[in-house]
Coordinates of C-alpha atoms and ligand atoms in Angstrom, one line a residue:
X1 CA 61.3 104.0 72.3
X2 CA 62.2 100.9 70.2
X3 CA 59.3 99.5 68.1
X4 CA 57.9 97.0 70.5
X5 CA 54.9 94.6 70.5
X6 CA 53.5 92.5 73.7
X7 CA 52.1 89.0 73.4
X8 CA 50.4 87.4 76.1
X9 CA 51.0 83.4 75.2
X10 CA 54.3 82.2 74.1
X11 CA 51.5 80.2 71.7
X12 CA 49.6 83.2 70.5
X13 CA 50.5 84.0 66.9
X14 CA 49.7 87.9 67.2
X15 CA 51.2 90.4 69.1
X16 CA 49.9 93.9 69.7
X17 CA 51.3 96.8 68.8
X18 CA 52.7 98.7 71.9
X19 CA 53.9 101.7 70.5
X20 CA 52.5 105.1 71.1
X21 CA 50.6 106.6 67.7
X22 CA 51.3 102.9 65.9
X23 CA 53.8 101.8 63.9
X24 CA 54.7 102.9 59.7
X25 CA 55.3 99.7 57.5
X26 CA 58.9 99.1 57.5
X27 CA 59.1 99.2 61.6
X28 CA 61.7 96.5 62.7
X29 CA 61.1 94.9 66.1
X30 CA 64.2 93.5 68.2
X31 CA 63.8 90.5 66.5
X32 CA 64.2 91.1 63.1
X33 CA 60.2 91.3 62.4
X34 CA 59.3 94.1 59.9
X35 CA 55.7 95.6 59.4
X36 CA 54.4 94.8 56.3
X37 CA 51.8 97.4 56.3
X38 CA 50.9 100.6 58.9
X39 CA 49.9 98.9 62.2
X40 CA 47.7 101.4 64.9
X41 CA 48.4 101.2 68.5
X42 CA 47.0 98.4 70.7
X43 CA 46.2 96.5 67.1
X44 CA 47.5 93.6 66.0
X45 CA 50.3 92.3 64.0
X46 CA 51.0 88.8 62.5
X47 CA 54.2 87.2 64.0
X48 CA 54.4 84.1 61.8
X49 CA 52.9 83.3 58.3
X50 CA 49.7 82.7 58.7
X51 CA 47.4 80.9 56.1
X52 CA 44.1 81.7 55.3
X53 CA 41.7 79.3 57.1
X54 CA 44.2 79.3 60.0
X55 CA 43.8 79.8 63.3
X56 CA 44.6 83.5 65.4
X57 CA 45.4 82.8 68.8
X58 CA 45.9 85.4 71.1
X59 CA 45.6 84.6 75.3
X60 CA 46.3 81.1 74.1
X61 CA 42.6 81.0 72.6
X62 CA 41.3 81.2 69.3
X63 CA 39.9 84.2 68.2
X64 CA 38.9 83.8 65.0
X65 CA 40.5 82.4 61.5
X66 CA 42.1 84.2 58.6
X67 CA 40.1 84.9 55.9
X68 CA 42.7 85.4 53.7
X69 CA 46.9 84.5 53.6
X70 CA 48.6 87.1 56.6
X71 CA 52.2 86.7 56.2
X72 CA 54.5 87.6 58.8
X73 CA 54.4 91.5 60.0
X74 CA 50.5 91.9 58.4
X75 CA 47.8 94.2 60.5
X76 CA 45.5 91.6 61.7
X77 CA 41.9 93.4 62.4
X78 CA 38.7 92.7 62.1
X79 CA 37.9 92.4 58.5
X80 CA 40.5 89.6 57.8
X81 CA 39.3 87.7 61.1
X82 CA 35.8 85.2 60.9
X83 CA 34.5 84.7 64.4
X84 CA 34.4 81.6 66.0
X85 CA 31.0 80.5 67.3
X86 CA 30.3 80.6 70.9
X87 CA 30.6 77.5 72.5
X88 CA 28.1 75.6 73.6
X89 CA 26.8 75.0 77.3
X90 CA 27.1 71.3 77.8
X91 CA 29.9 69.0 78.2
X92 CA 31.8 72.1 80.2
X93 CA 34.2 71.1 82.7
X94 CA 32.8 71.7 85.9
X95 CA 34.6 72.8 89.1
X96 CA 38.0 70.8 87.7
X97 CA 40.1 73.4 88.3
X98 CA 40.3 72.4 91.9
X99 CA 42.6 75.8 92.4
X100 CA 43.7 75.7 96.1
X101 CA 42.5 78.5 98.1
X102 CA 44.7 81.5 98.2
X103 CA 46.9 82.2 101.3
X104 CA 45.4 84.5 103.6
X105 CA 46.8 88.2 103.9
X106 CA 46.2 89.9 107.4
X107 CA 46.3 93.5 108.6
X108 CA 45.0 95.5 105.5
X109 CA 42.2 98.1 107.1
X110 CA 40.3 100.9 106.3
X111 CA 37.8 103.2 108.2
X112 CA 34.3 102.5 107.5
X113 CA 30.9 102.7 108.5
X114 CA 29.5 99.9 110.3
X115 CA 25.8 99.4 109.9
X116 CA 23.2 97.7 111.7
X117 CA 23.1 94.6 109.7
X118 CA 26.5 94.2 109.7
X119 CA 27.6 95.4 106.4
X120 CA 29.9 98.5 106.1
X121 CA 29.6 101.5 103.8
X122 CA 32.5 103.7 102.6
X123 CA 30.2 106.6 102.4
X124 CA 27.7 108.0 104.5
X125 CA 24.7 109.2 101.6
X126 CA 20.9 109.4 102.7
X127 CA 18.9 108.0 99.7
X128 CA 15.2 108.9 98.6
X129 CA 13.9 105.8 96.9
X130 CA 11.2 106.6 94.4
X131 CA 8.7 103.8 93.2
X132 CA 8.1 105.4 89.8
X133 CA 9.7 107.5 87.1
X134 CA 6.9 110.4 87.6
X135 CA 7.9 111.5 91.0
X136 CA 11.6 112.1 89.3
X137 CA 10.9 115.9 89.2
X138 CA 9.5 116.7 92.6
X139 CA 12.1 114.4 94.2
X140 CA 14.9 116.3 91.7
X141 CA 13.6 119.4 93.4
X142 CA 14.0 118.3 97.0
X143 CA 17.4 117.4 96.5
X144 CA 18.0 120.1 95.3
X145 CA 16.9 122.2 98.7
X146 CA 18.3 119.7 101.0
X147 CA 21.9 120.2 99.4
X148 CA 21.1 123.9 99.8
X149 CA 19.3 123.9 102.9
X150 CA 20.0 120.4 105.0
X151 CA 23.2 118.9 104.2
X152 CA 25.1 122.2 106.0
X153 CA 23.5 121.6 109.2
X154 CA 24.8 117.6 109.7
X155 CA 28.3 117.6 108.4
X156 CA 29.2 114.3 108.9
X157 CA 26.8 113.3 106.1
X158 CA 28.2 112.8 102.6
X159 CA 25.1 113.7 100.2
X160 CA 22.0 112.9 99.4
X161 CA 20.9 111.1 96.3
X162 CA 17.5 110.7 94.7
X163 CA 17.0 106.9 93.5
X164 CA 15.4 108.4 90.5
X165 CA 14.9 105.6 87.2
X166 CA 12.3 104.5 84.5
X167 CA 10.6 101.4 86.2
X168 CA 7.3 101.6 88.4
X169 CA 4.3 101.8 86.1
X170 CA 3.5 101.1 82.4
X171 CA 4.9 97.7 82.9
X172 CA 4.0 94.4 82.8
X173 CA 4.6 94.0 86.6
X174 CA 3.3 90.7 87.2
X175 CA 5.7 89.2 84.4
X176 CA 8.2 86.8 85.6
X177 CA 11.2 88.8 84.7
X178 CA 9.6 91.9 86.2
X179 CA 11.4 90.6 89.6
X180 CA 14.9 91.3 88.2
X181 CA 14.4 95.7 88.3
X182 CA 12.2 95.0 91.5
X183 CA 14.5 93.5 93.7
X184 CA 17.4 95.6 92.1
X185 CA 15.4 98.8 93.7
X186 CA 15.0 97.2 96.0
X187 CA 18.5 95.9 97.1
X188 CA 20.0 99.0 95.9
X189 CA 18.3 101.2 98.9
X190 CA 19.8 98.4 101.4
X191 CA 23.1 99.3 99.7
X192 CA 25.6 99.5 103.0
X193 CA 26.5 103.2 102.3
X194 CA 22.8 104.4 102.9
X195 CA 23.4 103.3 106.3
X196 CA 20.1 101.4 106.9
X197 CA 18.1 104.5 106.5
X198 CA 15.1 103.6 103.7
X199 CA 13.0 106.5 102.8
X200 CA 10.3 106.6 99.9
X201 CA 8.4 108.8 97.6
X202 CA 5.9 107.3 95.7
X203 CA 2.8 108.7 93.4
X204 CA 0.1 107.1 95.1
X205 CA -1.8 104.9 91.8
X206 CA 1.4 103.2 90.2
X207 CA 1.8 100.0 89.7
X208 CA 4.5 99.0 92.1
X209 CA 3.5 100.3 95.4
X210 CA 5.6 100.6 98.2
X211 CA 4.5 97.7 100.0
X212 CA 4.9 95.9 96.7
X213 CA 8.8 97.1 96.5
X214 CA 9.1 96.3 100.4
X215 CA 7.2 93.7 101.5
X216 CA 7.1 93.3 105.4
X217 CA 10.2 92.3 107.4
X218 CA 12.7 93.8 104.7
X219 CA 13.8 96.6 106.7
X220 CA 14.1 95.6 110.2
X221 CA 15.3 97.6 113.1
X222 CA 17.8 96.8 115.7
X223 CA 17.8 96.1 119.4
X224 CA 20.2 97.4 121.4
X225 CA 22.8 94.5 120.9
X226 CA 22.9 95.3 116.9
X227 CA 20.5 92.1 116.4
X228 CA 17.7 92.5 113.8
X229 CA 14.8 92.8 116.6
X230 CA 11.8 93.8 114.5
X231 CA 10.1 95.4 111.1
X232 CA 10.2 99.1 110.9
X233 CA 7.7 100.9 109.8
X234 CA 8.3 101.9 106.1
X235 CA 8.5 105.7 105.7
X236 CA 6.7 106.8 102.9
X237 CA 5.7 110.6 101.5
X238 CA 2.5 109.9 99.0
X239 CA 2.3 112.2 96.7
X240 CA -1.6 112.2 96.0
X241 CA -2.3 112.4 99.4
X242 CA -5.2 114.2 100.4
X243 CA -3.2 116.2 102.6
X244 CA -1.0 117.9 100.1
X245 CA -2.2 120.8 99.0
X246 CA 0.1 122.2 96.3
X247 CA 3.3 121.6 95.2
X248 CA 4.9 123.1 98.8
X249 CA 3.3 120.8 100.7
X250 CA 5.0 117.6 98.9
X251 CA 8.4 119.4 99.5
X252 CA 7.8 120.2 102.8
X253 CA 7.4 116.4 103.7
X254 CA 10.3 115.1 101.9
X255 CA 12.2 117.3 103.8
X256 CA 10.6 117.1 107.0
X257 CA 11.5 113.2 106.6
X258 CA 14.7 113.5 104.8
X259 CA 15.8 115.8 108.6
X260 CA 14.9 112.5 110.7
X261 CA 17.2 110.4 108.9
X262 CA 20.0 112.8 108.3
X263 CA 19.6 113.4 112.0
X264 CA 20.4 109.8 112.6
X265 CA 23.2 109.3 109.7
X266 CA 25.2 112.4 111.4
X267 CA 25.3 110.5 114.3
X268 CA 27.6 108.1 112.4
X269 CA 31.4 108.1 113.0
X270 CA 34.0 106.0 110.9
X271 CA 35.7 103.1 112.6
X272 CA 38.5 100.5 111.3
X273 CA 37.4 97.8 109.8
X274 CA 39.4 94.6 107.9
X275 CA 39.6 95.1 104.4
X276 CA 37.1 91.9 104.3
X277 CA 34.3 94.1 104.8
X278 CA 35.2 95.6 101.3
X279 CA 32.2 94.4 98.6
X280 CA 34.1 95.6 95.4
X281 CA 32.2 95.4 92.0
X282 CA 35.2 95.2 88.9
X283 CA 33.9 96.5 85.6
X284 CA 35.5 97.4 82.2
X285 CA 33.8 99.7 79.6
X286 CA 35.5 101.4 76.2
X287 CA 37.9 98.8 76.3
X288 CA 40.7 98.9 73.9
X289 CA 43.5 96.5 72.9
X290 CA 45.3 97.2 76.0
X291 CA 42.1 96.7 78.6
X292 CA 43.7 93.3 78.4
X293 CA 46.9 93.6 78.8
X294 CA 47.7 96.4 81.6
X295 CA 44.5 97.6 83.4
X296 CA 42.4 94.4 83.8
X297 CA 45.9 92.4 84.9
X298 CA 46.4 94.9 87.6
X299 CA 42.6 94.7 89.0
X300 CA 42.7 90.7 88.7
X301 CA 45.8 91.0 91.3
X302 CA 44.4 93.0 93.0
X303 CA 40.9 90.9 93.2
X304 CA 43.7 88.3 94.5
X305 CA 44.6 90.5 97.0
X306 CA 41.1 91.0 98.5
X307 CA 39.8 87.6 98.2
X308 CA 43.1 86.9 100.4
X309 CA 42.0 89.5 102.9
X310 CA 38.4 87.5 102.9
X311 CA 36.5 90.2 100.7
X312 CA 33.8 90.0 98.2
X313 CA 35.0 90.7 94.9
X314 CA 32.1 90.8 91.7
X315 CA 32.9 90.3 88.2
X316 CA 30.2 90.7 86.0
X317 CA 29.1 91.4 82.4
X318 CA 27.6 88.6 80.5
X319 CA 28.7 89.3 77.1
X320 CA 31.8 89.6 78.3
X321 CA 32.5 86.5 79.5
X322 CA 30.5 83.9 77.5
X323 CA 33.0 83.0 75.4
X324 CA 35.1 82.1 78.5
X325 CA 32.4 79.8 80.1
X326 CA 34.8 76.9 79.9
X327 CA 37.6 78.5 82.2
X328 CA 34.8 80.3 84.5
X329 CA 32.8 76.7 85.1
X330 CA 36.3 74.7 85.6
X331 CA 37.4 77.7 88.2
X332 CA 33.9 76.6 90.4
X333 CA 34.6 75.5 93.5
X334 CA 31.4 73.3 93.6
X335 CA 29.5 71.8 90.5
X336 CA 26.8 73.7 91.6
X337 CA 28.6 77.0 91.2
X338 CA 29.3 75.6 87.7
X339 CA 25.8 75.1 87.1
X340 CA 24.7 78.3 88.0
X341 CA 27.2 80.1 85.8
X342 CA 25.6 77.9 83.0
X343 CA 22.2 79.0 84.4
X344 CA 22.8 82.8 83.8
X345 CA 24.4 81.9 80.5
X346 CA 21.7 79.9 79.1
X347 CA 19.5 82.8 80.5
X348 CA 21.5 85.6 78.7
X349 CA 21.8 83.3 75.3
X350 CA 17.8 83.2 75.4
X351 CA 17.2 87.0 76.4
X352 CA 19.8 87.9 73.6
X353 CA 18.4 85.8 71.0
X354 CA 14.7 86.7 71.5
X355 CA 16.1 90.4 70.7
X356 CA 17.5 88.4 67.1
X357 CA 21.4 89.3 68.1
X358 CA 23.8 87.1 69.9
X359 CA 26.9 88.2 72.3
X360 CA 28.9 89.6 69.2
X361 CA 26.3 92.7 69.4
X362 CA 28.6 93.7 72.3
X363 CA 31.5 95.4 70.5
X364 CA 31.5 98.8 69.8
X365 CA 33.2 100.9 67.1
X366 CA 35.4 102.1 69.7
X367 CA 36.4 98.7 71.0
X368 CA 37.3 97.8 67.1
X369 CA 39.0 100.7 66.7
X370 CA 41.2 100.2 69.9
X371 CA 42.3 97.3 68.3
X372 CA 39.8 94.6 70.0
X373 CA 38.9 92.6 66.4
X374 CA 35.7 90.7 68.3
X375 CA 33.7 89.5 71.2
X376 CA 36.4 86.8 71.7
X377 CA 39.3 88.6 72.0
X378 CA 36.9 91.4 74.0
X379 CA 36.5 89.0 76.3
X380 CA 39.8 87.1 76.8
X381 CA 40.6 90.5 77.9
X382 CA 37.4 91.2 80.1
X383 CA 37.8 87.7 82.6
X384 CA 41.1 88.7 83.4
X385 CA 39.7 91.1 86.2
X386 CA 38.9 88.2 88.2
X387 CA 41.8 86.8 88.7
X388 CA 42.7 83.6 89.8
X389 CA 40.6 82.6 93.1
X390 CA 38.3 80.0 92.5
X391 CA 34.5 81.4 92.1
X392 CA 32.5 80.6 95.5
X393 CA 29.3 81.9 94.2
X394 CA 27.2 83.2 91.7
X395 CA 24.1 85.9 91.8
X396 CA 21.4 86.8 89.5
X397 CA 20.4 90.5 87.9
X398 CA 19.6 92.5 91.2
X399 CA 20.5 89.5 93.6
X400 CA 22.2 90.7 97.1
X401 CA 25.7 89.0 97.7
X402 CA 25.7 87.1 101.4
X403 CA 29.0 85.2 101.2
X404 CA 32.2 86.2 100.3
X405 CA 35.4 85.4 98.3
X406 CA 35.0 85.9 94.6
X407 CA 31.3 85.9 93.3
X408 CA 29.9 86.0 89.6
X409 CA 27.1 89.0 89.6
X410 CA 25.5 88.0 86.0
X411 CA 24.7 91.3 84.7
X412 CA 24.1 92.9 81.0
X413 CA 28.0 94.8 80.3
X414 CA 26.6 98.4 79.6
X415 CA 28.6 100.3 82.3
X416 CA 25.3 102.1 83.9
X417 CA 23.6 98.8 83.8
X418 CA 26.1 96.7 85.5
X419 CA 26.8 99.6 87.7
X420 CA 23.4 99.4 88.9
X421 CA 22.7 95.7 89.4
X422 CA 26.1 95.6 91.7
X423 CA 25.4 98.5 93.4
X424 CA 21.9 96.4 94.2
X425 CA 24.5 93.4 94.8
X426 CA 25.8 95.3 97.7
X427 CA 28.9 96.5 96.1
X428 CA 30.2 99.9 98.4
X429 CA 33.6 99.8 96.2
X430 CA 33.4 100.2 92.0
X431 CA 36.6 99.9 90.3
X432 CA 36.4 100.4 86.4
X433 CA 38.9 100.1 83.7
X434 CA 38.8 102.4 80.4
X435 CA 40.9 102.5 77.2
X436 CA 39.2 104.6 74.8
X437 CA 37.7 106.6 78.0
X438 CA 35.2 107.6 80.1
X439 CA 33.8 110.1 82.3
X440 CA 31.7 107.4 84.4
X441 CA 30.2 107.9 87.9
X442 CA 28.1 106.5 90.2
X443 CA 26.7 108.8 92.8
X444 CA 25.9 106.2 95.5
X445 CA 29.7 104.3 95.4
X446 CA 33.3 105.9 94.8
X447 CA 34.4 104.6 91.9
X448 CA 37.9 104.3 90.8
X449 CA 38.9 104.4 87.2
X450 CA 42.0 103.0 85.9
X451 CA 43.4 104.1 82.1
X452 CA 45.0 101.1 80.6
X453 CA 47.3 103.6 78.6
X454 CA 49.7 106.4 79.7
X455 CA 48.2 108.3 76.5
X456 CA 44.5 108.6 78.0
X457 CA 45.8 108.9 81.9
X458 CA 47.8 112.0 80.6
X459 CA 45.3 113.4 78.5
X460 CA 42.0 112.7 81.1
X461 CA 44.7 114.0 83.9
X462 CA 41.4 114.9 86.5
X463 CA 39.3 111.8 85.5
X464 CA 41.6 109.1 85.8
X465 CA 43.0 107.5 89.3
X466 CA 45.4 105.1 88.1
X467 CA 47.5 104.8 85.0
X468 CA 47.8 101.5 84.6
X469 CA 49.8 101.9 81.0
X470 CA 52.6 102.2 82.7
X471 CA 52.8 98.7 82.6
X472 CA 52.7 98.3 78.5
X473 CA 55.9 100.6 78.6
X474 CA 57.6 98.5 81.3
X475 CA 57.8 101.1 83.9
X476 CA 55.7 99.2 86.4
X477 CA 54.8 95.3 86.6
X478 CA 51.1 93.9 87.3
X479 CA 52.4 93.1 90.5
X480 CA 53.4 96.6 91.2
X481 CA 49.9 97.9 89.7
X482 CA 47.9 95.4 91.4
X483 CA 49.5 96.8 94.7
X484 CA 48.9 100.5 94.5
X485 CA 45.6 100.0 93.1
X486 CA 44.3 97.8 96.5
X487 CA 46.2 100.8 98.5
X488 CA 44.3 103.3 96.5
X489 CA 41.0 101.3 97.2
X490 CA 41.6 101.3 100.9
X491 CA 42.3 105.5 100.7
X492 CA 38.9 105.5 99.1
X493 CA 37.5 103.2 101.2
X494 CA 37.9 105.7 103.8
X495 CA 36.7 108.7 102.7
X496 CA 39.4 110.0 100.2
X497 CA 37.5 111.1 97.0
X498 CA 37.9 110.0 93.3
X499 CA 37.9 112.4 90.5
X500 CA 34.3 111.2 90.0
X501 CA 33.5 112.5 93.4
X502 CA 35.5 115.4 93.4
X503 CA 33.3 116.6 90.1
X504 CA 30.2 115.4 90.7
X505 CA 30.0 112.8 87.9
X506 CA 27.2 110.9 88.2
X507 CA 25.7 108.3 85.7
X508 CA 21.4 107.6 85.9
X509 CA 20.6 104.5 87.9
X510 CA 19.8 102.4 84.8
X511 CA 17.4 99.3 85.8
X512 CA 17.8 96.1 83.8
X513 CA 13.8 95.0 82.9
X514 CA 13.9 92.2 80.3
X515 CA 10.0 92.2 81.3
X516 CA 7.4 93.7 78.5
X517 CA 6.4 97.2 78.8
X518 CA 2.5 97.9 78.5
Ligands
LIG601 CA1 30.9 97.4 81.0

């Protein structure tokens, strides 16, 4: 192929290289640009003089100035690039976008599970909560014989997944930001694709106690007409009970539990459901140059998509967005949506800065040496996975979603962490977008990954879904990506598996506590 280069503004005065392995100096582009110097893929080049002191644009924004003189066909990277400051959070345009509402789209399905409350999962998973890191083993061990033992008898249950993690005791509970990883264990055994069915090991003399994690009337029951009728009882297996003697006994009551609601889940059965019952959480992580340009395009039309089929679409990742506050607060379609983007901002900028770093921390070396110079251009790329519907809502860390269209989860952009909180945000969908790659998995949600270069989806042929460089090399447009990825959702939606699933890849349940530990 040609030499070729993508820009994504006719304004921008960069370009990245598009080329597979990079370019040598000397390289002539169509139109009559030549490399001055060696420029790797998915980095960039200049395309006009540029003076030192000047303004780089690329996605029509600034994203940093020259520190020195970059004629013409120079590499343009990090180390000639000063950051631009984050901007600040007042005087932000609020909800002025006034972006109509996009036209419906009718008669996308899948088959789901329809549960009590009136969510629906995509997968039918019993899940052991624990309250506290030091049950991890014992629980580890029963999982262990009910996939051996159980699991064969009720085959229309998926698996079983221990909701093992590091929170419970040796914190300061009674901290205010010690409600963020409570109500994200919370929420995340209400996820839809438990199915309703709560069950708990706990020590017996931690700190947050099972009452404390579910306080009366969070799980109710159903009468017969599907309407919440009344509190059920919470089923928990105490470890430092009395009555277990030995090791045996604890095992023997996690599974003697674990039988009664796996008795109940096999009695599920798939049904159609719209595609607005889809809750899909979009996430990026070893982003490249190209994150920008071909995988996050494709999943922000296809966000479109589902927000026109009345979905709930998430974007998260704090870091990742801040230095597009501006175009998130004007996309509000209230000035209290507006405010709360600014709330979990000004949140993020104090949590952050009480650590002594600010959202440039974010880069990686992997990001820079994909080609992404800095936390702006990082996250020009990032926002573009939402799309263009306007934002109807916003949630804090660990915050359930109860409205749809497309919401704002504020989360930390580490891919477990973010996983986490929007699997606690109700999220039975995860798509994630990779450039330098990744083998991420979350064991209670199918997630889909999409390679934003044909170079990765070749070589990671049975952990990739979707090659989504096809679009850099013009062999598919975003429109055309956009559509097979919200086909491919709606396969997975109903049962068919992702590579993740296929190998068992599962990431830890990583709980976001901003709150001291003792
Ligand atoms: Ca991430």
């Amino acid at each position: 192929m040609n030499p070729h280069y993508i820009r994504m503004h006719q304004d921008d005065n960069v370009a990245i290289v598009a080329s597979d392995g990079g370019l040598a100096v000397g390289a002539r582009f169509a139109d009559g640009l030549v490399l001055r110097e060696r420029v790797p893929q998915g980095h960039k080049l200049s395309l006009v003089d540029i003076a030192c002191g000047a303004a780089v644009r690329r996605y029509n924004v600034v994203i940093g100035h020259a520190l020195r003189d970059l004629p013409a066909g120079s590499w343009v990277h990090e180390r000639v690039l000063q950051m631009p400051a984050a901007r600040g959070l007042t005087d932000l345009p609020m909800a002025t976008a006034q972006t109509p509402p996009l036209p419906p789209l009718a008669g996308y399905t899948f088959e789901g599970y329809r549960n009590r409350d009136g969510s629906v999962g995509t997968r039918n998973i019993l899940a052991i909560t624990t309250t506290v890191q030091c049950v991890a083993g014992v629980v580890d061990f029963a999982v262990q014989r009910i996939k051996a033992e159980l699991l064969p008898l009720f085959l229309h249950v998926d698996d079983v997944v221990g909701l093992e993690h590091s929170y419970g005791c040796g914190v300061a509970i009674d901290a205010p930001d010690a409600i963020i990883p409570i109500r994200t264990l919370r929420n995340i055994s209400l996820n839809p694709n438990f199915g309703g069915e709560v069950m708990v090991v706990s020590l017996g003399c931690e700190k947050l106690q099972p009452e404390r994690l579910f306080p009366p009337g969070t799980i109710t029951i159903a009468d017969q007409r599907g309407v919440a009728a009344a509190s059920a009882p919470l089923d928990v297996v105490c470890l430092q009970d009395d009555a277990h003697v030995g090791f045996m006994s604890m095992i023997d009551a996690v599974l003697r539990q674990a039988r009664v609601h796996l008795e109940r889940l096999n009695q599920r059965r798939r049904e159609t459901c719209p595609a607005a019952e889809l809750v899909v959480g979009v996430q990026c992580g070893g982003s490249d140059a190209f994150s920008g340009v071909t995988a996050n395009p494709a999943v922000g039309f296809a966000t479109d998509l589902l927000v026109r089929c009345g979905a709930t679409v998430m974007f998260s990742e704090v870091t990742e967005v801040r230095d597009a506050i501006d175009q998130l607060t004007a996309r509000a379609v209230t000035p209290e949506v507006a405010q709360a983007l600014v709330r979990e901002m000004a949140w993020y900028d104090r949590y952050l800065e009480k650590g002594q770093v600010d959202r440039s921390a974010n880069t990686t070396p992997g990001n820079k040496q994909g080609g992404l110079s800095n936390i702006v251009e990082k996250a020009m790329g990032s926002i573009v996975k939402s799309g263009t519907a306007p934002i109807s809502g916003v949630l804090a860390p660990g915050e359930k979603a109860h409205q749809r269209g497309l919401l704002y989860a504020a989360t930390p952009a580490s891919d477990f962490v973010c996983g986490t909180l929007q699997i606690a945000a109700g999220m039975n969908l995860h798509v994630f977008t990779t450039g330098r790659g990744t083998p991420y998995g979350l064991a209670p949600v199918p997630v889909i990954k999409v390679a934003t270069r044909t170079e990765l989806a070749r070589r990671w042929h049975d952990l990739m879904d979707l090659d989504a460089g096809r679009i850099a090399t013009g062999e598919a447009s975003i429109a055309d990506m956009g559509w097979e990825l919200f086909r491919l959702m709606l396969e997975v939606a109903s049962g068919r598996k992702t590579w993740a699933e296929h190998w068992k890849l599962h990431n830890a349940l990583v709980l976001f506590n901003p709150a001291p530990v003792t």
